[in-house]
């Protein structure tokens, strides 16, 4: 009897041990998949930033290249006249140097006028037709011949109508942008260049007249200068004569 009771106790103990071992094995088996699921996203999180960095870096490189290209290539606006496909816009005035004005708290009238002309040229240059830039390279007589022709007025009327229809109303120092565009087109024909760029070539009014090809105006200025010189000589001699007469 004693042996049988001992065997029963041993069996019960072994069964309890086996049950506890089975429970431990079951818990460890159930934990293994969950552990795998938790570790898998960690690997993906480490790998995903590496994949995302390469497109970002390439995009930054494209932005840098586009910025450099914009500095080299003049900007071209999507502006055209449907009725006149022969009139093109390439913003050929973008590369023309403009006179620099130092920034101060107070500007003189001449400095402020230069600032206004510079801003107007920058805003209007993309809308100036290429034909006016090409005609500006011709001599003054040929420029005036085109300026007085019916072709010029047809181009200006078409440009004016298209500007009023497409370009939004914008003021540049108190004047409409569309008016600035027409003025610059006329300056290219009359003076051979925009007046805003003339101070970069010379500060002399007489030299500016020659640069613009205004031959008759230059002759008139030379005649007036000679007359003024002769007038000063006559005036000085008469003053000396009077002084010698009244104050011997």
PDB file of C-alpha atoms in Angstrom:
ATOM      1  CA  UNK A   1       0.000   0.000   0.000  1.00  0.00           C
ATOM      2  CA  UNK A   2       2.784   2.345   0.834  1.00  0.00           C
ATOM      3  CA  UNK A   3       4.480   1.668  -2.509  1.00  0.00           C
ATOM      4  CA  UNK A   4       1.306   2.209  -4.473  1.00  0.00           C
ATOM      5  CA  UNK A   5       0.659   5.547  -2.774  1.00  0.00           C
ATOM      6  CA  UNK A   6       4.269   6.612  -3.472  1.00  0.00           C
ATOM      7  CA  UNK A   7       3.938   5.689  -7.141  1.00  0.00           C
ATOM      8  CA  UNK A   8       0.710   7.735  -7.377  1.00  0.00           C
ATOM      9  CA  UNK A   9       2.451  10.765  -5.877  1.00  0.00           C
ATOM     10  CA  UNK A  10       5.368  10.419  -8.293  1.00  0.00           C
ATOM     11  CA  UNK A  11       2.991  10.124 -11.262  1.00  0.00           C
ATOM     12  CA  UNK A  12       1.049  13.191 -10.148  1.00  0.00           C
ATOM     13  CA  UNK A  13       4.295  15.148  -9.721  1.00  0.00           C
ATOM     14  CA  UNK A  14       5.574  14.090 -13.145  1.00  0.00           C
ATOM     15  CA  UNK A  15       2.228  15.014 -14.725  1.00  0.00           C
ATOM     16  CA  UNK A  16       2.362  18.440 -13.096  1.00  0.00           C
ATOM     17  CA  UNK A  17       5.927  18.938 -14.323  1.00  0.00           C
ATOM     18  CA  UNK A  18       4.999  17.863 -17.855  1.00  0.00           C
ATOM     19  CA  UNK A  19       1.991  20.173 -17.820  1.00  0.00           C
ATOM     20  CA  UNK A  20       4.081  23.105 -16.670  1.00  0.00           C
ATOM     21  CA  UNK A  21       6.716  22.338 -19.325  1.00  0.00           C
ATOM     22  CA  UNK A  22       4.043  22.120 -22.003  1.00  0.00           C
ATOM     23  CA  UNK A  23       2.614  25.419 -20.862  1.00  0.00           C
ATOM     24  CA  UNK A  24       6.028  27.040 -21.005  1.00  0.00           C
ATOM     25  CA  UNK A  25       6.652  25.630 -24.482  1.00  0.00           C
ATOM     26  CA  UNK A  26       3.287  26.886 -25.658  1.00  0.00           C
ATOM     27  CA  UNK A  27       3.958  30.352 -24.315  1.00  0.00           C
ATOM     28  CA  UNK A  28       7.368  30.494 -25.940  1.00  0.00           C
ATOM     29  CA  UNK A  29       5.907  29.273 -29.248  1.00  0.00           C
ATOM     30  CA  UNK A  30       3.196  31.911 -29.143  1.00  0.00           C
ATOM     31  CA  UNK A  31       5.723  34.637 -28.314  1.00  0.00           C
ATOM     32  CA  UNK A  32       8.026  33.828 -31.216  1.00  0.00           C
ATOM     33  CA  UNK A  33       5.724  35.054 -34.009  1.00  0.00           C
ATOM     34  CA  UNK A  34       4.855  38.214 -32.096  1.00  0.00           C
ATOM     35  CA  UNK A  35       8.539  38.883 -31.592  1.00  0.00           C
ATOM     36  CA  UNK A  36       9.152  38.496 -35.285  1.00  0.00           C
ATOM     37  CA  UNK A  37       6.342  40.900 -36.114  1.00  0.00           C
ATOM     38  CA  UNK A  38       7.782  43.508 -33.788  1.00  0.00           C
ATOM     39  CA  UNK A  39      11.300  43.253 -35.127  1.00  0.00           C
ATOM     40  CA  UNK A  40      10.316  43.358 -38.810  1.00  0.00           C
ATOM     41  CA  UNK A  41       9.074  46.969 -38.827  1.00  0.00           C
ATOM     42  CA  UNK A  42      12.290  48.087 -37.154  1.00  0.00           C
ATOM     43  CA  UNK A  43      14.242  46.867 -40.140  1.00  0.00           C
ATOM     44  CA  UNK A  44      11.813  48.587 -42.518  1.00  0.00           C
ATOM     45  CA  UNK A  45      12.058  51.841 -40.567  1.00  0.00           C
ATOM     46  CA  UNK A  46      15.827  51.777 -40.846  1.00  0.00           C
ATOM     47  CA  UNK A  47      15.709  51.004 -44.549  1.00  0.00           C
ATOM     48  CA  UNK A  48      12.969  53.448 -45.549  1.00  0.00           C
ATOM     49  CA  UNK A  49      14.877  56.694 -44.803  1.00  0.00           C
ATOM     50  CA  UNK A  50      17.713  55.515 -47.014  1.00  0.00           C
ATOM     51  CA  UNK A  51      15.322  55.020 -49.899  1.00  0.00           C
ATOM     52  CA  UNK A  52      13.645  58.376 -49.328  1.00  0.00           C
ATOM     53  CA  UNK A  53      16.877  60.349 -49.128  1.00  0.00           C
ATOM     54  CA  UNK A  54      17.998  59.577 -52.660  1.00  0.00           C
ATOM     55  CA  UNK A  55      14.995  61.129 -54.430  1.00  0.00           C
ATOM     56  CA  UNK A  56      15.209  64.149 -52.147  1.00  0.00           C
ATOM     57  CA  UNK A  57      18.867  64.661 -52.950  1.00  0.00           C
ATOM     58  CA  UNK A  58      18.215  64.270 -56.669  1.00  0.00           C
ATOM     59  CA  UNK A  59      15.358  66.756 -56.448  1.00  0.00           C
ATOM     60  CA  UNK A  60      17.624  69.248 -54.732  1.00  0.00           C
ATOM     61  CA  UNK A  61      20.177  68.737 -57.476  1.00  0.00           C
ATOM     62  CA  UNK A  62      17.517  69.387 -60.112  1.00  0.00           C
ATOM     63  CA  UNK A  63      16.485  72.565 -58.316  1.00  0.00           C
ATOM     64  CA  UNK A  64      20.094  73.764 -58.217  1.00  0.00           C
ATOM     65  CA  UNK A  65      20.558  73.008 -61.899  1.00  0.00           C
ATOM     66  CA  UNK A  66      17.340  74.791 -62.807  1.00  0.00           C
ATOM     67  CA  UNK A  67      18.415  77.840 -60.798  1.00  0.00           C
ATOM     68  CA  UNK A  68      21.743  77.933 -62.626  1.00  0.00           C
ATOM     69  CA  UNK A  69      20.011  77.525 -65.966  1.00  0.00           C
ATOM     70  CA  UNK A  70      17.672  80.385 -65.131  1.00  0.00           C
ATOM     71  CA  UNK A  71      20.655  82.626 -64.433  1.00  0.00           C
ATOM     72  CA  UNK A  72      22.319  81.725 -67.739  1.00  0.00           C
ATOM     73  CA  UNK A  73      19.265  81.490 -69.989  1.00  0.00           C
ATOM     74  CA  UNK A  74      17.114  84.630 -70.297  1.00  0.00           C
ATOM     75  CA  UNK A  75      13.562  84.170 -69.114  1.00  0.00           C
ATOM     76  CA  UNK A  76      10.926  83.770 -71.830  1.00  0.00           C
ATOM     77  CA  UNK A  77       7.289  84.461 -71.093  1.00  0.00           C
ATOM     78  CA  UNK A  78       4.489  82.454 -72.634  1.00  0.00           C
ATOM     79  CA  UNK A  79       3.214  85.471 -74.495  1.00  0.00           C
ATOM     80  CA  UNK A  80       2.172  85.521 -78.136  1.00  0.00           C
ATOM     81  CA  UNK A  81      -0.163  87.282 -80.525  1.00  0.00           C
ATOM     82  CA  UNK A  82      -2.457  84.744 -82.206  1.00  0.00           C
ATOM     83  CA  UNK A  83      -3.120  86.957 -85.224  1.00  0.00           C
ATOM     84  CA  UNK A  84       0.627  87.641 -85.705  1.00  0.00           C
ATOM     85  CA  UNK A  85       2.644  84.418 -85.306  1.00  0.00           C
ATOM     86  CA  UNK A  86       5.636  86.149 -86.927  1.00  0.00           C
ATOM     87  CA  UNK A  87       6.023  88.353 -83.830  1.00  0.00           C
ATOM     88  CA  UNK A  88       8.187  86.472 -81.323  1.00  0.00           C
ATOM     89  CA  UNK A  89       9.213  87.222 -77.741  1.00  0.00           C
ATOM     90  CA  UNK A  90      12.616  86.020 -76.508  1.00  0.00           C
ATOM     91  CA  UNK A  91      13.365  88.696 -73.889  1.00  0.00           C
ATOM     92  CA  UNK A  92      16.543  89.818 -75.647  1.00  0.00           C
ATOM     93  CA  UNK A  93      16.716  92.901 -73.420  1.00  0.00           C
ATOM     94  CA  UNK A  94      17.319  90.789 -70.311  1.00  0.00           C
ATOM     95  CA  UNK A  95      21.107  90.752 -70.729  1.00  0.00           C
ATOM     96  CA  UNK A  96      21.532  94.504 -71.256  1.00  0.00           C
ATOM     97  CA  UNK A  97      23.401  96.069 -68.271  1.00  0.00           C
ATOM     98  CA  UNK A  98      21.575  98.707 -66.267  1.00  0.00           C
ATOM     99  CA  UNK A  99      23.135 101.587 -64.321  1.00  0.00           C
ATOM    100  CA  UNK A 100      23.500 100.826 -60.627  1.00  0.00           C
ATOM    101  CA  UNK A 101      22.105 103.162 -58.001  1.00  0.00           C
ATOM    102  CA  UNK A 102      23.427 102.905 -54.456  1.00  0.00           C
ATOM    103  CA  UNK A 103      20.781 102.360 -51.803  1.00  0.00           C
ATOM    104  CA  UNK A 104      20.419 105.364 -49.521  1.00  0.00           C
ATOM    105  CA  UNK A 105      17.719 106.903 -47.387  1.00  0.00           C
ATOM    106  CA  UNK A 106      17.327 109.850 -49.752  1.00  0.00           C
ATOM    107  CA  UNK A 107      17.608 109.887 -53.552  1.00  0.00           C
ATOM    108  CA  UNK A 108      18.133 112.796 -55.883  1.00  0.00           C
ATOM    109  CA  UNK A 109      15.720 113.333 -58.756  1.00  0.00           C
ATOM    110  CA  UNK A 110      18.232 111.859 -61.232  1.00  0.00           C
ATOM    111  CA  UNK A 111      18.803 108.773 -59.080  1.00  0.00           C
ATOM    112  CA  UNK A 112      15.089 108.212 -58.586  1.00  0.00           C
ATOM    113  CA  UNK A 113      14.488 108.548 -62.331  1.00  0.00           C
ATOM    114  CA  UNK A 114      17.107 105.874 -62.990  1.00  0.00           C
ATOM    115  CA  UNK A 115      15.473 103.555 -60.468  1.00  0.00           C
ATOM    116  CA  UNK A 116      12.088 104.023 -62.140  1.00  0.00           C
ATOM    117  CA  UNK A 117      13.504 103.358 -65.622  1.00  0.00           C
ATOM    118  CA  UNK A 118      15.381 100.256 -64.420  1.00  0.00           C
ATOM    119  CA  UNK A 119      12.293  98.781 -62.782  1.00  0.00           C
ATOM    120  CA  UNK A 120      10.143  99.532 -65.817  1.00  0.00           C
ATOM    121  CA  UNK A 121      12.634  97.894 -68.191  1.00  0.00           C
ATOM    122  CA  UNK A 122      12.928  94.765 -66.042  1.00  0.00           C
ATOM    123  CA  UNK A 123       9.156  94.373 -65.891  1.00  0.00           C
ATOM    124  CA  UNK A 124       8.454  95.172 -69.560  1.00  0.00           C
ATOM    125  CA  UNK A 125      11.391  93.472 -71.315  1.00  0.00           C
ATOM    126  CA  UNK A 126       9.749  90.004 -71.598  1.00  0.00           C
ATOM    127  CA  UNK A 127       6.861  91.571 -73.546  1.00  0.00           C
ATOM    128  CA  UNK A 128       8.956  93.548 -76.054  1.00  0.00           C
ATOM    129  CA  UNK A 129       8.862  91.872 -79.502  1.00  0.00           C
ATOM    130  CA  UNK A 130      12.170  90.678 -80.916  1.00  0.00           C
ATOM    131  CA  UNK A 131      11.659  92.697 -84.097  1.00  0.00           C
ATOM    132  CA  UNK A 132      12.187  95.966 -82.203  1.00  0.00           C
ATOM    133  CA  UNK A 133      15.479  94.722 -80.768  1.00  0.00           C
ATOM    134  CA  UNK A 134      16.618  93.672 -84.250  1.00  0.00           C
ATOM    135  CA  UNK A 135      15.591  97.018 -85.779  1.00  0.00           C
ATOM    136  CA  UNK A 136      17.458  98.892 -83.045  1.00  0.00           C
ATOM    137  CA  UNK A 137      20.761  97.660 -84.546  1.00  0.00           C
ATOM    138  CA  UNK A 138      20.071  99.524 -87.805  1.00  0.00           C
ATOM    139  CA  UNK A 139      21.218 103.104 -88.540  1.00  0.00           C
ATOM    140  CA  UNK A 140      19.014 105.947 -87.402  1.00  0.00           C
ATOM    141  CA  UNK A 141      17.571 106.652 -90.878  1.00  0.00           C
ATOM    142  CA  UNK A 142      16.454 103.043 -91.355  1.00  0.00           C
ATOM    143  CA  UNK A 143      15.009 102.931 -87.849  1.00  0.00           C
ATOM    144  CA  UNK A 144      12.955 106.027 -88.581  1.00  0.00           C
ATOM    145  CA  UNK A 145      11.829 104.579 -91.896  1.00  0.00           C
ATOM    146  CA  UNK A 146      10.431 101.546 -90.094  1.00  0.00           C
ATOM    147  CA  UNK A 147       8.993 103.718 -87.313  1.00  0.00           C
ATOM    148  CA  UNK A 148       7.029 105.787 -89.833  1.00  0.00           C
ATOM    149  CA  UNK A 149       5.820 102.753 -91.797  1.00  0.00           C
ATOM    150  CA  UNK A 150       2.391 101.138 -91.636  1.00  0.00           C
ATOM    151  CA  UNK A 151       4.024  97.858 -90.536  1.00  0.00           C
ATOM    152  CA  UNK A 152       5.172  99.397 -87.276  1.00  0.00           C
ATOM    153  CA  UNK A 153       1.738 100.730 -86.425  1.00  0.00           C
ATOM    154  CA  UNK A 154       0.133  97.381 -87.239  1.00  0.00           C
ATOM    155  CA  UNK A 155       2.562  95.665 -84.871  1.00  0.00           C
ATOM    156  CA  UNK A 156       2.030  98.257 -82.140  1.00  0.00           C
ATOM    157  CA  UNK A 157      -1.764  98.076 -82.427  1.00  0.00           C
ATOM    158  CA  UNK A 158      -1.695  94.267 -82.281  1.00  0.00           C
ATOM    159  CA  UNK A 159       0.672  94.395 -79.299  1.00  0.00           C
ATOM    160  CA  UNK A 160      -1.448  96.993 -77.529  1.00  0.00           C
ATOM    161  CA  UNK A 161      -4.650  94.966 -77.978  1.00  0.00           C
ATOM    162  CA  UNK A 162      -2.990  91.749 -76.821  1.00  0.00           C
ATOM    163  CA  UNK A 163      -1.480  93.481 -73.789  1.00  0.00           C
ATOM    164  CA  UNK A 164      -4.848  94.825 -72.719  1.00  0.00           C
ATOM    165  CA  UNK A 165      -6.394  91.368 -73.082  1.00  0.00           C
ATOM    166  CA  UNK A 166      -3.734  89.196 -71.416  1.00  0.00           C
ATOM    167  CA  UNK A 167      -1.454  91.278 -69.172  1.00  0.00           C
ATOM    168  CA  UNK A 168      -3.018  92.115 -65.848  1.00  0.00           C
ATOM    169  CA  UNK A 169      -3.178  95.742 -64.867  1.00  0.00           C
ATOM    170  CA  UNK A 170       0.024  96.501 -63.006  1.00  0.00           C
ATOM    171  CA  UNK A 171       1.509  99.846 -62.064  1.00  0.00           C
ATOM    172  CA  UNK A 172       5.267 100.470 -62.184  1.00  0.00           C
ATOM    173  CA  UNK A 173       6.013 103.716 -60.329  1.00  0.00           C
ATOM    174  CA  UNK A 174       2.590 105.122 -61.109  1.00  0.00           C
ATOM    175  CA  UNK A 175       2.441 104.110 -64.798  1.00  0.00           C
ATOM    176  CA  UNK A 176       0.694 101.127 -66.329  1.00  0.00           C
ATOM    177  CA  UNK A 177       3.006  98.268 -67.367  1.00  0.00           C
ATOM    178  CA  UNK A 178       1.399  98.160 -70.801  1.00  0.00           C
ATOM    179  CA  UNK A 179       2.313 101.807 -71.344  1.00  0.00           C
ATOM    180  CA  UNK A 180       5.922 101.069 -70.370  1.00  0.00           C
ATOM    181  CA  UNK A 181       6.034  98.300 -72.987  1.00  0.00           C
ATOM    182  CA  UNK A 182       4.951 100.659 -75.776  1.00  0.00           C
ATOM    183  CA  UNK A 183       7.411 103.346 -74.638  1.00  0.00           C
ATOM    184  CA  UNK A 184      10.349 100.926 -74.647  1.00  0.00           C
ATOM    185  CA  UNK A 185       9.425  99.682 -78.127  1.00  0.00           C
ATOM    186  CA  UNK A 186       9.511 103.272 -79.385  1.00  0.00           C
ATOM    187  CA  UNK A 187      12.791 104.020 -77.580  1.00  0.00           C
ATOM    188  CA  UNK A 188      14.445 101.087 -79.347  1.00  0.00           C
ATOM    189  CA  UNK A 189      13.573 102.631 -82.706  1.00  0.00           C
ATOM    190  CA  UNK A 190      14.225 106.283 -81.882  1.00  0.00           C
ATOM    191  CA  UNK A 191      17.386 105.941 -79.793  1.00  0.00           C
ATOM    192  CA  UNK A 192      18.560 102.442 -80.755  1.00  0.00           C
ATOM    193  CA  UNK A 193      18.409 101.317 -77.127  1.00  0.00           C
ATOM    194  CA  UNK A 194      16.228 101.783 -74.036  1.00  0.00           C
ATOM    195  CA  UNK A 195      16.971 105.109 -72.357  1.00  0.00           C
ATOM    196  CA  UNK A 196      17.481 103.261 -69.072  1.00  0.00           C
ATOM    197  CA  UNK A 197      20.680 101.658 -70.410  1.00  0.00           C
ATOM    198  CA  UNK A 198      22.193 104.823 -71.901  1.00  0.00           C
ATOM    199  CA  UNK A 199      24.042 105.958 -68.697  1.00  0.00           C
ATOM    200  CA  UNK A 200      26.026 102.699 -68.760  1.00  0.00           C
ATOM    201  CA  UNK A 201      27.579 103.781 -72.090  1.00  0.00           C
ATOM    202  CA  UNK A 202      28.357 107.427 -71.372  1.00  0.00           C
ATOM    203  CA  UNK A 203      27.611 110.274 -68.984  1.00  0.00           C
ATOM    204  CA  UNK A 204      28.086 112.929 -71.664  1.00  0.00           C
ATOM    205  CA  UNK A 205      24.983 114.225 -73.379  1.00  0.00           C
ATOM    206  CA  UNK A 206      26.927 115.035 -76.553  1.00  0.00           C
ATOM    207  CA  UNK A 207      28.383 111.524 -76.728  1.00  0.00           C
ATOM    208  CA  UNK A 208      24.945 110.038 -76.054  1.00  0.00           C
ATOM    209  CA  UNK A 209      23.607 111.891 -79.104  1.00  0.00           C
ATOM    210  CA  UNK A 210      26.305 110.306 -81.266  1.00  0.00           C
ATOM    211  CA  UNK A 211      25.722 106.854 -79.767  1.00  0.00           C
ATOM    212  CA  UNK A 212      22.020 107.074 -80.571  1.00  0.00           C
ATOM    213  CA  UNK A 213      22.828 108.090 -84.153  1.00  0.00           C
ATOM    214  CA  UNK A 214      21.133 111.496 -83.918  1.00  0.00           C
ATOM    215  CA  UNK A 215      23.420 113.184 -86.422  1.00  0.00           C
ATOM    216  CA  UNK A 216      21.308 116.278 -87.058  1.00  0.00           C
ATOM    217  CA  UNK A 217      20.822 116.896 -83.369  1.00  0.00           C
ATOM    218  CA  UNK A 218      24.572 116.570 -82.842  1.00  0.00           C
ATOM    219  CA  UNK A 219      25.266 119.159 -85.530  1.00  0.00           C
ATOM    220  CA  UNK A 220      22.711 121.503 -84.000  1.00  0.00           C
ATOM    221  CA  UNK A 221      24.334 121.112 -80.558  1.00  0.00           C
ATOM    222  CA  UNK A 222      27.772 121.835 -82.033  1.00  0.00           C
ATOM    223  CA  UNK A 223      26.437 124.975 -83.733  1.00  0.00           C
ATOM    224  CA  UNK A 224      24.826 126.192 -80.536  1.00  0.00           C
ATOM    225  CA  UNK A 225      28.024 125.540 -78.629  1.00  0.00           C
ATOM    226  CA  UNK A 226      30.009 127.523 -81.205  1.00  0.00           C
ATOM    227  CA  UNK A 227      27.503 130.386 -81.038  1.00  0.00           C
ATOM    228  CA  UNK A 228      27.704 130.466 -77.262  1.00  0.00           C
ATOM    229  CA  UNK A 229      31.496 130.533 -77.444  1.00  0.00           C
ATOM    230  CA  UNK A 230      31.418 133.414 -79.933  1.00  0.00           C
ATOM    231  CA  UNK A 231      28.839 135.211 -77.805  1.00  0.00           C
ATOM    232  CA  UNK A 232      31.099 134.937 -74.765  1.00  0.00           C
ATOM    233  CA  UNK A 233      34.032 136.308 -76.781  1.00  0.00           C
ATOM    234  CA  UNK A 234      31.960 139.240 -78.056  1.00  0.00           C
ATOM    235  CA  UNK A 235      30.509 139.880 -74.616  1.00  0.00           C
ATOM    236  CA  UNK A 236      33.912 139.812 -72.930  1.00  0.00           C
ATOM    237  CA  UNK A 237      35.423 142.119 -75.557  1.00  0.00           C
ATOM    238  CA  UNK A 238      32.515 144.579 -75.204  1.00  0.00           C
ATOM    239  CA  UNK A 239      32.872 144.565 -71.433  1.00  0.00           C
ATOM    240  CA  UNK A 240      36.585 145.261 -71.749  1.00  0.00           C
ATOM    241  CA  UNK A 241      35.852 148.086 -74.213  1.00  0.00           C
ATOM    242  CA  UNK A 242      33.350 149.640 -71.818  1.00  0.00           C
ATOM    243  CA  UNK A 243      35.737 149.359 -68.913  1.00  0.00           C
ATOM    244  CA  UNK A 244      38.554 150.963 -70.886  1.00  0.00           C
ATOM    245  CA  UNK A 245      36.218 153.775 -72.017  1.00  0.00           C
ATOM    246  CA  UNK A 246      34.667 154.674 -68.702  1.00  0.00           C
ATOM    247  CA  UNK A 247      37.582 153.696 -66.483  1.00  0.00           C
ATOM    248  CA  UNK A 248      40.737 154.777 -68.359  1.00  0.00           C
TER     249      UNK A 248
END
